[in-house]
């Protein structure tokens, strides 16, 4: 255990936070190395030799990154049953992490778009990238699932500052709490400050030079201004990154939902509100713009943001993003998230057998596995569903 | 002669006062009429059985004999369990087999989650005693719920007595499955059937709960009415 602490300390010399993390919450849940597991739980050190193997995400990290969402619900239930949150180290995540390591941050931001079929692992790839961003000291702007704001909006009001726009007070405040939790270590540093003056009302204003965390706290406490604060926060983060005071990762799951024709929100006249009439949309479209440096943007183009017949026939980024979004994002790096390879499939099956998830002894036989390979078509989500009753 | 001609002839040759069904010692009824002629044989579906037939050389003879089509539910899957199939059929309503299968699958998943949670909390030395296999739980639950005797009403001297009689294997199995499903349906509207059924199966497998109580009550009543047992014959 002590040698592992020392190893963590040497790798992340300048990252004071990580030292705190490792000393406060040692990974007592580490299981031995095997064909399906690796002890290396720091994504900074993940490479192709760990490919196809599971690593345990430390519970403290899980709580910090994913408390308000980020890991799909079905996987969360599995994690609760298995008594640990494990992520598989797969090529798409390693690709993006490696590209983020070697990118030239003096140039405008690089955009990565994850795409793949339903259940292939886009959200979990994003989760792995988030863990890397946390460990490497990035400021994280993470939207767990955009359709939650569009389809299951908790509350919406008419915007007071913009004509014809709608605010989403509760969702915005919840997101600001999520932002604060994910970045609590960086926000406590004093050199992240606001660059312009903002006046919210006669008595409330945020002066330039005040810490960024003050702005975030104001949004959480005063729900009325939360949506506008998110817009302000987006431009502040861009300014801070460009000036070199922090490096940023923007991770948005289901980005193509901003380009949906409509939301499930209806205004006072019972007319459907399109996404571009929501205040928060502007913040994230602004963040994805190429006019800032020292940042990375990872998006997913997911078929599931639509519903029913609108889902279309293709999972490819151009089809799912549509013309407008494509023109905004172009040029970007498309990263395909495929279904399991044979190595990954067997690794997953070994993991399920180890966790006693597959009780039937045929889970280990050649015949049983080839049957499951055929039935699940190597799709991770389908495999999870099929192995449920076994 | 056409197939239809064969059927008509075989039906005509059966005397009217004889039932077209014969009860045999095997699990299912023998039909004396069939779309298939008497020389058709049943198919062997599992890969294991096929390998045996090829090795023993019986496959060569079977190549020359007409074989019946496999029934809809028969599968060569290695994960197939006969008792689970029977249970799913009893859960099914209005012919919705897919829904019944989904419910059973969710039940098994729920059983595993409950047992695994228990497993992670128990100390090392007691971990072996916890059964996590949902199919094994189902088998245990059904065998613990099967009654050994039944009560039938017999009328003697104008009075109906509840007489304890022996029960066939089939009927015993049917009662066990029916009681388990009925008790699982008796629930609050907001609780889903798979969840309730999971709890019922776990209780019955541990020899406790409503279904086992019902079986034990039945046995007690049979014991109480032991005196009327001879009414079966007199």
JSON list of C-alpha atoms in Angstrom, two decimals, chain A residues 6 16 27 56 77 100 107 112 121 125 128 159 180 231 239-240 290 306 314 327 354 364 371:
[
{"chain": "A", "resi": 6, "resn": "UNK", "atom": "CA", "xyz": [4.83, 6.82, -3.26]},
{"chain": "A", "resi": 16, "resn": "UNK", "atom": "CA", "xyz": [-1.27, 18.78, -4.63]},
{"chain": "A", "resi": 27, "resn": "UNK", "atom": "CA", "xyz": [-7.90, 2.34, -2.50]},
{"chain": "A", "resi": 56, "resn": "UNK", "atom": "CA", "xyz": [-11.68, 0.34, -10.01]},
{"chain": "A", "resi": 77, "resn": "UNK", "atom": "CA", "xyz": [-27.22, -0.28, -10.42]},
{"chain": "A", "resi": 100, "resn": "UNK", "atom": "CA", "xyz": [-5.20, 15.45, -24.98]},
{"chain": "A", "resi": 107, "resn": "UNK", "atom": "CA", "xyz": [-3.70, 26.83, -30.45]},
{"chain": "A", "resi": 112, "resn": "UNK", "atom": "CA", "xyz": [-13.57, 15.36, -30.15]},
{"chain": "A", "resi": 121, "resn": "UNK", "atom": "CA", "xyz": [-20.01, 2.68, -24.44]},
{"chain": "A", "resi": 125, "resn": "UNK", "atom": "CA", "xyz": [-15.77, 6.48, -22.37]},
{"chain": "A", "resi": 128, "resn": "UNK", "atom": "CA", "xyz": [-13.04, 7.59, -18.17]},
{"chain": "A", "resi": 159, "resn": "UNK", "atom": "CA", "xyz": [-36.38, 35.08, -18.85]},
{"chain": "A", "resi": 180, "resn": "UNK", "atom": "CA", "xyz": [-18.84, 23.13, -7.88]},
{"chain": "A", "resi": 231, "resn": "UNK", "atom": "CA", "xyz": [-23.87, 31.97, -19.47]},
{"chain": "A", "resi": 239, "resn": "UNK", "atom": "CA", "xyz": [-11.18, 33.95, -20.57]},
{"chain": "A", "resi": 240, "resn": "UNK", "atom": "CA", "xyz": [-9.40, 32.13, -17.71]},
{"chain": "A", "resi": 290, "resn": "UNK", "atom": "CA", "xyz": [-13.12, 27.79, -31.41]},
{"chain": "A", "resi": 306, "resn": "UNK", "atom": "CA", "xyz": [-34.25, 11.88, -30.07]},
{"chain": "A", "resi": 314, "resn": "UNK", "atom": "CA", "xyz": [-27.46, 6.11, -38.81]},
{"chain": "A", "resi": 327, "resn": "UNK", "atom": "CA", "xyz": [-20.78, 23.61, -39.40]},
{"chain": "A", "resi": 354, "resn": "UNK", "atom": "CA", "xyz": [-15.50, -13.11, -10.89]},
{"chain": "A", "resi": 364, "resn": "UNK", "atom": "CA", "xyz": [-17.15, -20.27, -18.60]},
{"chain": "A", "resi": 371, "resn": "UNK", "atom": "CA", "xyz": [-23.85, -18.40, -27.63]}
]
